[in-house]
Amino acid sequence: MRIAFDAMGGDHAPTAVIDGVLQAAKSWPDTEIVLVGKDEVVTPVLERAAMDHLSIRTATEVINAEDEPVRAIRRKKDSSMVVGCEMVKEGAADAFISAGNTGVLMAAGLFSTGRIPGIDRPALAPSFPTVTGGKVLVLDVGANPEARPEHLQQYALMGSVYVESGWGIARPRVGLLNIGTEENKGTSLQKEAFGLIKELPINFVGNVEARDVLEGVCDVLVCDGFSGNILLKNTEGVANAVFVKLKEEFTRNPLNKLAAAILKPSLKRFASSMDYKEYGGAPLLGLGGAIIKAHGSSDARAIYNAVRQARLFIERGVIRRISEDLERS
Amino acid sequence: MRIAFDAMGGDHAPTAVIDGVLQAAKSWPDTEIVLVGKDEVVTPVLERAAMDHLSIRTATEVINAEDEPVRAIRRKKDSSMVVGCEMVKEGAADAFISAGNTGVLMAAGLFSTGRIPGIDRPALAPSFPTVTGGKVLVLDVGANPEARPEHLQQYALMGSVYVESGWGIARPRVGLLNIGTEENKGTSLQKEAFGLIKELPINFVGNVEARDVLEGVCDVLVCDGFSGNILLKNTEGVANAVFVKLKEEFTRNPLNKLAAAILKPSLKRFASSMDYKEYGGAPLLGLGGAIIKAHGSSDARAIYNAVRQARLFIERGVIRRISEDLERS
């Protein structure tokens, strides 16, 4: 299989991206990796690490965080994002991964690979770690802020297929993010979506409150892009607040510092269990091709994990399976 | 001033409620407290603690967590919640506090005291602790899940007046919860609300992302009841997940347990800084009377803090000030 990687996108690009990609290339010699980006960025990588399964594809333009999506893909046709998505469309790559601007990646993916027939709006689908040591796929977290009930129904189906095929969980538990567990809770969006999801041949466990998400009460959490984005960013914000507060307490006096030093390996393990970087990227589920968004602040480890995820995505034929399920339902 | 308290509502009622109310009565002899509830619950309290400024008001019925709001207030006219709200309406109490069913409290409050003229939908407005040691008022967190742009505008005005008068913060920074900081972000609800809030004579700081809320970037956070509820419950869920994970790590081996014992006072301070109980109840802002919702799982300390908050609410004339500001604008 062949995975294209955007060398230009992300807060720590290109250094962290290149480091992560090289680690991945070393781990999986069976995976061809194509690094896409500006000549002066990608060419030196080949000199640094010559491997048969590592190649480059130059793209003269770069998309910025501030670029307006549709405008950007029209004007910067030779940017790494547009080129990477085009490679997937043309079959020159089986997947494309980028840590760049999410809106632009979605627009470029839509423009190049289109949507799976039957899907109106693709969803950004990251996974969250749960306290039980598992994870939960959350979709959508912002690709489509103004969702309609039928979009949520499509997310439920796609999420179920993805978790079943990609994570190997049989009949994954699918929940709907809501402000109460009773069937009639929420706005008209959730009420209508509840009825539509109930009709699907999936394991729908009903409404799930935000408080219970990390308890692992479901494997797939369906939500509109606005609420999902609030959930995602609030989770990051609270986790960050916790670290700030803990650090304050643990450095308060010499005795605390000593105790904290003893706990250091445990605290590290704790931090890593709360860390998005361990959980790879977020697929843009519903696109016609395998296009995966890595977190904007990805470090080398996060990049490495995104490659691992793309491999599974391709191997398990997630897109084909979603198409088949849509045809059946 | 006289504060009525629902002895029957909350997960730990009546014991925790009575304990908290008695602590409050001891602290503030200038505040008359009226405990409202079933005869067998409230009468023994007078025998246990005879204080001139503590009295009871019996109510024969009890509202349950499952009760449907409008039906409950119609059928259970002699319940502690309906009686407490009626006391506020009749001037028999300056404020009423309950840890019971939020929906029923809102319905009973609306039925008894109505709304402040110019306010379409009252909001449930709790405060969240920030990492800077301050707090942020968040409204609405679920009283009105299906909000319209003008509701958000009203929340902005009420929140600003409340924080200025109740917390003594001059020209509080008011933010709008959104999925990005740029003006054009979010759904049509946020886009329209942004324009409306900008017109108000308040210190509007624009859109605020969920990730930044606990950083203390604003004093008042305006949101629709659905997103606000997700934010509130997710914050509780993540904080809880953190405690579960930390406990796991800190009890992993004898050395860790020893180190954790040294850090115990610090960990307690940390837990208390993340704890809603320290931050009193949530006013139902926009009602014609001072009606305050204490957290459902309130312990005695949370009850005590809710009384403290009600005192401020009354002393500072929050409702009168909101009315005056609405007349001016």
XYZ file of C-alpha atoms in Angstrom:
658
model
C 0.000 0.000 0.000
C 1.049 3.588 -0.524
C 0.399 6.473 1.886
C 0.957 10.118 0.955
C 1.830 12.525 3.760
C 1.573 16.301 3.813
C 4.999 17.571 4.913
C 3.809 21.184 5.181
C 0.791 21.069 7.504
C 0.653 21.320 11.308
C 2.051 23.516 14.047
C 5.341 21.612 14.161
C 5.768 21.035 10.432
C 7.924 20.123 8.732
C 10.329 18.868 11.455
C 7.909 16.812 13.560
C 6.129 15.506 10.462
C 9.355 14.328 8.855
C 10.562 12.718 12.096
C 7.275 10.884 12.540
C 7.134 9.775 8.918
C 10.687 8.431 9.076
C 9.845 6.441 12.225
C 6.815 5.010 10.451
C 8.873 4.162 7.358
C 11.313 2.258 9.546
C 8.532 0.342 11.313
C 6.594 -0.673 8.220
C 8.882 -1.486 5.285
C 5.840 -2.902 3.463
C 4.251 0.550 3.271
C 5.374 2.971 0.595
C 5.392 6.508 1.904
C 5.308 9.587 -0.295
C 6.190 12.857 1.371
C 4.418 15.773 -0.326
C 5.698 19.333 0.012
C 8.013 22.084 -1.134
C 11.196 20.977 -2.858
C 13.502 22.489 -0.231
C 11.578 20.645 2.494
C 11.152 17.167 1.035
C 14.307 16.708 -1.064
C 16.733 16.837 1.886
C 14.738 14.050 3.561
C 15.799 11.597 0.868
C 19.428 12.507 1.479
C 18.959 12.107 5.204
C 17.290 8.710 5.025
C 17.503 6.696 1.836
C 14.890 3.918 1.867
C 13.436 2.201 -1.159
C 9.877 2.625 0.074
C 10.221 6.356 0.828
C 9.729 8.847 -1.993
C 8.793 12.479 -2.447
C 6.374 14.499 -4.529
C 7.055 18.230 -4.776
C 4.277 20.803 -4.496
C 5.181 24.451 -4.938
C 2.463 26.038 -2.814
C 1.518 25.954 0.870
C -1.881 26.336 2.508
C -1.983 28.424 5.689
C -4.101 28.059 8.793
C -5.956 31.259 7.861
C -6.787 30.253 4.279
C -10.477 30.157 3.405
C -11.084 26.557 2.201
C -12.794 26.892 -1.179
C -10.672 29.856 -2.218
C -7.497 28.065 -1.118
C -8.090 24.898 -3.138
C -9.007 26.952 -6.211
C -6.016 29.245 -6.061
C -3.358 26.896 -4.715
C -3.752 23.921 -7.014
C -0.115 22.971 -6.530
C -0.280 22.959 -2.732
C 0.614 19.819 -0.772
C -2.993 19.371 0.363
C -4.538 19.562 -3.075
C -1.790 17.412 -4.584
C -2.141 14.770 -1.849
C -5.910 14.505 -2.296
C -5.487 14.310 -6.073
C -3.027 11.441 -5.600
C -5.743 9.516 -3.721
C -8.256 10.281 -6.463
C -5.909 9.085 -9.204
C -4.878 5.971 -7.295
C -1.312 7.205 -6.902
C -1.826 6.829 -3.137
C -4.208 4.685 -1.071
C -4.454 7.322 1.647
C -3.408 10.908 2.364
C -2.638 12.291 5.809
C -2.316 15.970 6.729
C -1.988 17.914 10.003
C -2.944 21.135 8.220
C -6.102 23.261 8.077
C -9.119 20.928 8.580
C -11.532 22.970 6.474
C -9.135 23.046 3.523
C -8.414 19.330 3.796
C -12.141 18.584 3.754
C -12.707 20.890 0.779
C -9.759 19.411 -1.137
C -10.905 15.878 -0.289
C -14.466 16.602 -1.433
C -13.238 18.220 -4.617
C -10.900 15.334 -5.470
C -12.490 12.167 -4.146
C -16.113 13.210 -3.705
C -18.408 11.514 -1.203
C -19.452 7.912 -0.699
C -22.824 7.595 -2.483
C -25.556 8.016 0.168
C -23.491 10.265 2.423
C -24.478 13.952 2.347
C -21.801 15.334 4.635
C -18.509 13.723 5.598
C -17.613 13.850 9.292
C -14.373 14.466 11.164
C -14.051 11.447 13.457
C -11.319 11.464 16.123
C -11.203 8.990 18.994
C -11.107 9.818 22.695
C -9.422 7.658 25.340
C -11.789 6.306 28.009
C -11.086 5.558 31.681
C -11.604 1.868 31.019
C -8.519 1.836 28.773
C -10.556 1.762 25.587
C -11.534 4.517 23.231
C -14.642 6.051 21.701
C -15.026 7.350 18.148
C -16.714 10.750 18.147
C -18.300 12.100 14.969
C -18.728 14.802 13.816
C -16.441 17.224 15.667
C -16.751 20.177 13.346
C -16.630 19.331 9.638
C -20.329 20.131 9.420
C -21.392 22.526 12.194
C -25.017 22.870 11.020
C -26.141 19.249 10.880
C -29.544 17.869 9.945
C -31.090 14.716 11.479
C -30.265 12.580 8.425
C -26.606 13.590 8.705
C -26.528 12.222 12.251
C -28.121 9.009 10.991
C -25.362 8.689 8.390
C -22.700 9.322 11.041
C -24.173 6.531 13.149
C -23.917 4.059 10.287
C -20.416 5.122 9.227
C -19.131 5.143 12.792
C -20.499 1.679 13.450
C -18.909 0.228 10.304
C -15.601 1.978 10.955
C -15.273 0.791 14.549
C -16.381 -2.732 13.652
C -13.968 -3.065 10.734
C -11.133 -0.780 11.859
C -11.055 -1.606 15.567
C -12.417 -5.134 15.384
C -15.284 -4.548 17.822
C -18.338 -6.632 16.945
C -21.642 -4.744 17.003
C -20.167 -1.563 18.466
C -22.400 0.365 20.856
C -23.524 3.577 19.133
C -24.762 6.474 21.306
C -26.253 9.883 20.506
C -24.787 12.846 22.417
C -27.608 14.479 24.307
C -28.464 16.459 27.444
C -30.325 13.583 29.079
C -30.759 9.872 28.531
C -34.523 9.856 27.951
C -35.705 9.519 24.338
C -37.447 12.909 24.181
C -34.408 14.969 25.288
C -32.530 17.632 23.348
C -33.464 19.943 20.524
C -35.547 18.956 17.500
C -32.274 17.834 15.858
C -31.603 15.144 18.468
C -35.242 14.121 18.754
C -35.540 13.510 15.012
C -32.106 11.912 14.764
C -33.003 9.499 17.577
C -35.904 8.141 15.520
C -33.787 7.841 12.369
C -30.872 6.091 14.074
C -33.250 3.650 15.774
C -34.233 2.415 12.314
C -30.674 1.395 11.392
C -29.503 -2.227 11.710
C -26.845 -1.208 14.267
C -26.423 -1.543 18.015
C -27.946 1.828 19.029
C -27.742 2.310 22.802
C -29.695 5.589 22.868
C -28.804 8.998 24.254
C -25.499 9.500 26.057
C -24.733 12.437 28.353
C -21.421 14.276 27.988
C -20.548 13.290 31.559
C -20.534 9.574 30.653
C -18.573 9.671 27.378
C -15.166 9.006 28.950
C -16.671 6.259 31.129
C -16.777 4.162 27.969
C -20.568 3.716 27.798
C -20.414 3.578 23.984
C -17.888 2.837 21.217
C -19.263 5.423 18.798
C -20.674 8.800 19.825
C -22.805 10.584 17.242
C -23.172 14.365 17.441
C -23.585 17.458 15.311
C -20.328 19.193 14.417
C -20.954 22.134 16.704
C -21.536 20.127 19.910
C -18.830 17.651 18.947
C -16.322 20.443 18.563
C -17.317 21.850 21.965
C -16.865 18.362 23.466
C -13.454 17.872 21.845
C -12.023 21.246 22.744
C -13.512 21.255 26.220
C -11.920 17.874 26.889
C -8.558 19.330 25.867
C -9.204 22.450 27.953
C -10.162 20.596 31.124
C -7.252 18.154 30.789
C -4.938 21.122 30.342
C -6.422 22.915 33.353
C -5.830 19.792 35.406
C -2.156 19.660 34.427
C -1.652 23.340 35.244
C -3.260 22.900 38.663
C -1.401 19.679 39.454
C 1.931 21.222 38.522
C 1.186 24.180 40.785
C 0.517 21.841 43.693
C 3.418 19.486 43.012
C 6.021 22.256 42.947
C 4.662 24.076 45.992
C 7.490 23.042 48.348
C 10.591 20.782 48.398
C 8.755 17.834 49.991
C 6.049 17.958 47.329
C 8.722 18.121 44.644
C 10.347 15.018 46.068
C 7.068 13.109 46.200
C 6.239 14.224 42.667
C 9.656 12.969 41.513
C 8.806 9.512 42.890
C 5.501 9.619 41.044
C 7.053 10.867 37.808
C 6.716 7.624 35.803
C 3.114 7.318 36.983
C 2.350 10.918 36.136
C 3.838 10.399 32.694
C 1.708 7.317 32.137
C -1.310 9.305 33.323
C -0.524 12.183 30.953
C -0.069 9.792 28.071
C -3.411 8.097 28.805
C -5.083 11.516 28.443
C -3.176 12.389 25.288
C -4.695 12.628 21.818
C -1.279 11.923 20.308
C -1.519 8.244 21.232
C -4.728 7.885 19.304
C -3.661 8.757 15.762
C -5.519 11.003 13.399
C -9.159 11.531 12.623
C -10.514 10.120 9.370
C -12.758 12.331 7.271
C -15.431 9.645 7.172
C -17.724 9.803 4.189
C -15.191 11.017 1.649
C -14.701 8.800 -1.382
C -11.022 8.327 -0.477
C -9.021 7.602 2.659
C -8.113 11.079 3.875
C -6.993 11.465 7.459
C -6.559 14.583 9.538
C -3.731 14.494 12.067
C -4.050 16.872 15.043
C -2.732 20.381 14.273
C -0.257 20.218 17.134
C 0.936 16.714 16.237
C 4.417 15.755 17.338
C 6.446 12.951 15.721
C 4.657 10.314 17.796
C 1.214 11.546 16.728
C 2.350 11.501 13.089
C 3.608 7.950 13.499
C 0.279 6.880 14.988
C -1.624 8.548 12.157
C 0.298 6.384 9.679
C -0.580 3.286 11.704
C -4.228 4.301 11.556
C -4.139 4.943 7.801
C -2.703 1.445 7.320
C -5.644 -0.096 9.183
C -8.092 2.104 7.307
C -6.775 0.817 3.986
C -6.225 -2.806 5.017
C -9.716 -3.210 6.412
C -11.355 -1.575 3.381
C -13.389 0.829 5.519
C -14.751 2.875 2.608
C -15.842 -0.193 0.650
C -17.578 -1.574 3.741
C -19.429 1.691 4.370
C -20.577 1.736 0.731
C -21.803 -1.851 0.981
C -23.694 -1.139 4.189
C -25.316 1.930 2.665
C -26.443 -0.092 -0.332
C -27.995 -2.708 1.928
C -29.853 -0.224 4.163
C -33.588 39.116 54.446
C -35.395 35.810 54.337
C -34.300 32.751 52.322
C -36.534 29.710 51.790
C -34.825 26.366 51.260
C -36.236 23.186 49.749
C -35.537 20.419 52.284
C -36.735 17.677 49.918
C -34.690 18.166 46.717
C -31.302 16.707 45.799
C -29.559 13.352 45.837
C -28.545 13.700 49.480
C -31.750 15.305 50.786
C -32.849 15.814 53.410
C -29.745 15.071 55.517
C -27.142 17.062 53.570
C -29.578 19.895 52.945
C -30.445 20.227 56.620
C -26.786 20.069 57.668
C -25.826 22.758 55.172
C -28.750 24.979 56.082
C -27.915 24.723 59.791
C -24.290 25.687 59.076
C -25.529 28.678 57.098
C -27.944 29.664 59.858
C -25.077 29.654 62.364
C -22.850 31.752 60.081
C -25.396 34.415 59.221
C -27.679 35.222 62.158
C -28.956 38.228 60.185
C -30.546 35.927 57.599
C -33.896 34.317 58.334
C -34.049 30.822 56.925
C -37.260 28.946 56.232
C -36.932 25.230 55.625
C -39.705 23.966 53.321
C -40.676 20.289 53.271
C -42.679 17.442 54.703
C -43.697 17.755 58.326
C -41.720 14.704 59.458
C -38.598 16.097 57.794
C -38.644 19.743 58.835
C -40.233 19.652 62.302
C -37.438 17.615 63.923
C -34.938 20.219 62.700
C -36.430 22.832 65.020
C -36.035 20.467 67.958
C -32.459 19.737 66.948
C -31.416 23.365 66.553
C -33.555 26.083 68.048
C -32.595 29.448 66.552
C -34.802 32.512 66.367
C -33.998 33.073 62.709
C -34.730 29.473 61.635
C -38.301 28.466 60.890
C -40.187 25.848 58.893
C -42.999 25.748 56.369
C -44.614 22.359 55.795
C -45.478 21.108 52.325
C -47.249 17.760 52.012
C -46.019 16.719 48.562
C -42.654 15.907 47.019
C -41.467 16.324 43.430
C -39.345 13.485 42.052
C -36.432 13.552 39.617
C -38.626 11.822 37.024
C -41.585 14.213 37.270
C -42.540 15.980 34.060
C -42.302 19.727 34.922
C -45.626 21.239 33.884
C -47.613 18.230 35.050
C -45.753 18.191 38.372
C -46.431 21.810 39.261
C -50.102 21.444 38.320
C -50.685 18.272 40.282
C -48.421 18.827 43.250
C -49.396 22.315 44.323
C -48.404 21.595 47.911
C -44.913 20.365 47.055
C -41.852 22.081 48.546
C -40.824 23.458 45.139
C -44.144 25.048 44.306
C -44.567 26.355 47.861
C -41.046 27.833 47.890
C -41.551 29.655 44.595
C -44.930 30.938 45.770
C -43.266 32.312 48.906
C -40.952 34.366 46.689
C -43.889 35.585 44.634
C -45.844 36.640 47.735
C -42.839 38.295 49.350
C -42.761 35.721 52.175
C -39.177 34.971 51.089
C -36.575 37.049 49.221
C -35.089 33.945 47.593
C -35.762 30.224 47.224
C -33.075 27.571 46.814
C -33.601 23.974 45.698
C -31.326 21.073 44.732
C -34.269 19.259 43.114
C -35.356 18.696 39.511
C -34.161 21.682 37.415
C -36.999 21.535 34.910
C -39.632 21.556 37.645
C -37.907 24.401 39.507
C -37.853 26.472 36.318
C -41.514 25.704 35.606
C -42.560 26.495 39.190
C -40.480 29.679 39.131
C -41.990 30.803 35.831
C -45.492 30.018 37.035
C -45.041 31.894 40.325
C -42.700 34.792 39.661
C -42.862 35.112 35.872
C -40.033 36.609 33.861
C -38.243 39.939 33.992
C -39.931 42.098 31.314
C -37.813 41.894 28.143
C -36.485 38.403 28.872
C -38.007 35.634 26.752
C -36.282 32.639 28.321
C -34.604 32.450 31.714
C -31.212 30.759 31.800
C -29.552 28.368 34.230
C -26.273 30.072 35.102
C -23.660 28.142 37.115
C -20.066 29.256 37.509
C -16.972 27.247 36.600
C -13.610 27.574 38.368
C -10.751 28.772 36.134
C -7.041 27.914 36.327
C -6.281 31.530 37.209
C -8.164 31.122 40.488
C -11.186 33.034 39.254
C -14.473 31.810 37.877
C -16.624 32.194 34.793
C -20.413 32.417 34.684
C -21.817 30.131 31.976
C -25.349 30.632 30.692
C -27.460 28.858 29.599
C -26.563 25.273 30.536
C -29.858 23.632 29.700
C -32.940 25.550 30.821
C -33.643 26.333 27.157
C -32.057 23.759 24.828
C -33.455 25.227 21.606
C -32.254 28.827 21.819
C -32.765 31.634 19.325
C -30.215 34.423 18.662
C -32.165 36.997 20.699
C -32.107 34.624 23.700
C -28.323 34.586 23.558
C -28.333 38.366 23.404
C -30.478 38.476 26.545
C -28.127 36.019 28.294
C -25.206 38.290 27.461
C -26.881 41.276 29.061
C -28.077 39.370 32.153
C -24.727 37.671 32.646
C -22.869 40.948 32.412
C -25.126 42.654 34.964
C -25.017 39.659 37.320
C -21.231 39.346 37.335
C -20.773 43.104 37.650
C -23.206 43.455 40.553
C -22.887 40.024 42.186
C -19.143 39.470 41.837
C -18.035 43.094 41.803
C -16.167 42.857 38.480
C -16.331 46.121 36.538
C -17.205 45.746 32.848
C -16.978 41.932 32.854
C -15.640 40.325 29.677
C -18.508 38.572 27.902
C -17.678 35.819 25.374
C -19.794 33.720 23.024
C -19.084 29.964 23.019
C -18.119 28.996 19.494
C -16.012 26.567 17.456
C -13.503 29.202 16.394
C -12.624 32.753 17.342
C -13.345 34.403 13.986
C -16.620 36.345 13.697
C -18.138 34.134 10.969
C -17.746 30.841 12.877
C -20.453 28.487 14.081
C -23.998 27.804 12.989
C -26.509 30.462 11.976
C -27.425 30.717 15.687
C -23.947 31.898 16.712
C -23.492 34.087 13.640
C -26.715 35.980 14.296
C -26.164 36.131 18.045
C -22.699 37.604 17.485
C -24.221 40.564 15.641
C -26.899 41.088 18.291
C -24.513 40.895 21.254
C -22.138 43.341 19.559
C -24.905 45.956 19.717
C -25.181 45.774 23.517
C -23.451 48.344 25.754
C -21.350 45.602 27.373
C -17.721 44.466 27.148
C -18.155 41.802 24.436
C -14.849 40.036 23.742
C -16.144 37.946 20.829
C -16.127 34.205 20.253
C -14.485 31.891 22.780
C -13.456 28.303 22.075
C -14.308 25.586 24.582
C -10.598 24.881 25.038
C -10.022 28.397 26.452
C -12.973 28.662 28.845
C -11.089 27.421 31.938
C -8.112 29.626 31.035
C -10.208 32.533 32.250
C -10.425 34.412 28.929
C -13.872 35.745 29.851
C -16.004 36.340 32.954
C -19.300 35.465 31.285
C -19.722 32.751 28.660
C -22.892 32.887 26.583
C -24.183 29.703 24.938
C -27.350 27.910 23.925
C -28.685 25.472 26.528
C -27.720 22.400 24.539
C -24.029 23.293 24.049
C -23.839 24.712 27.558
C -25.123 21.464 29.009
C -22.559 19.503 26.979
C -19.833 21.835 28.268
C -20.954 21.502 31.894
C -21.344 17.739 31.911
C -18.208 17.134 29.869
C -16.228 19.214 32.352
C -17.560 17.021 35.163
C -16.841 13.891 33.132
C -13.256 14.793 32.267
C -12.496 15.906 35.834
C -13.901 12.601 37.062
C -11.870 10.616 34.519
C -8.760 12.410 35.719
C -9.432 11.444 39.338
C -10.035 7.814 38.404
C -6.792 7.663 36.411
C -4.737 9.488 39.047
C -6.016 7.204 41.795
C -5.085 4.166 39.698
C -1.537 5.475 39.291
C -1.115 6.628 42.890
C -2.085 3.276 44.381
C -0.048 1.218 41.919
C 2.700 0.241 44.425
C 3.765 0.981 48.032
C 6.236 3.713 47.036
C 3.598 5.510 44.991
C 1.198 5.245 47.919
C 3.776 6.834 50.201
C 4.452 9.675 47.779
C 0.719 10.191 47.302
C 0.310 10.381 51.100
C 2.839 13.223 51.210
C 0.915 15.003 48.474
C -2.449 14.410 50.115
C -3.087 18.007 51.273
C -2.082 19.250 47.830
C -4.289 16.721 46.080
C -7.175 17.766 48.302
C -6.631 21.416 47.445
C -6.468 20.446 43.780
C -9.711 18.453 43.998
C -11.433 21.295 45.778
C -10.292 23.782 43.108
C -12.043 21.597 40.496
C -15.168 21.173 42.584
C -18.532 22.697 41.758
C -19.482 22.494 45.435
C -17.256 25.439 46.273
C -19.050 27.631 43.792
C -22.590 27.662 45.184
C -25.710 27.223 43.143
C -26.809 28.409 39.745
C -29.339 31.248 39.590
C -32.243 30.906 37.183
C -31.438 34.279 35.636
C -34.367 36.012 34.035
C -37.049 34.852 36.442
C -38.996 37.595 38.227
C -37.771 36.304 41.601
C -34.495 35.109 43.106
C -34.675 31.360 42.541
C -31.456 29.386 42.759
C -30.704 25.836 41.709
C -28.204 23.980 43.877
C -26.392 21.048 42.224
C -28.359 17.793 42.409
C -25.546 16.018 44.219
C -24.984 18.891 46.665
C -23.425 18.011 49.997
C -23.726 20.207 53.108
C -20.898 22.460 51.921
C -22.529 23.061 48.546
C -25.804 23.899 50.306
C -23.995 26.339 52.582
C -22.381 28.036 49.578
C -25.726 28.269 47.800
C -27.074 30.236 50.774
C -24.073 32.545 50.604
C -24.782 33.122 46.939
C -28.471 33.793 47.508
C -27.524 36.428 50.106
C -25.357 38.239 47.541
C -28.054 37.913 44.895
C -30.553 39.635 47.169
C -28.196 42.211 48.711
C -26.929 43.408 45.349
C -30.436 43.654 43.872
C -29.481 41.638 40.788
C -33.025 41.382 39.406
C -33.704 45.099 39.794
C -30.418 45.912 38.045
C -31.174 43.579 35.127
C -34.605 45.199 34.752
C -33.066 48.677 34.767
C -30.480 47.712 32.178
C -33.144 46.201 29.954
C -35.212 49.373 30.164
C -32.202 51.443 29.171
C -31.187 49.279 26.218
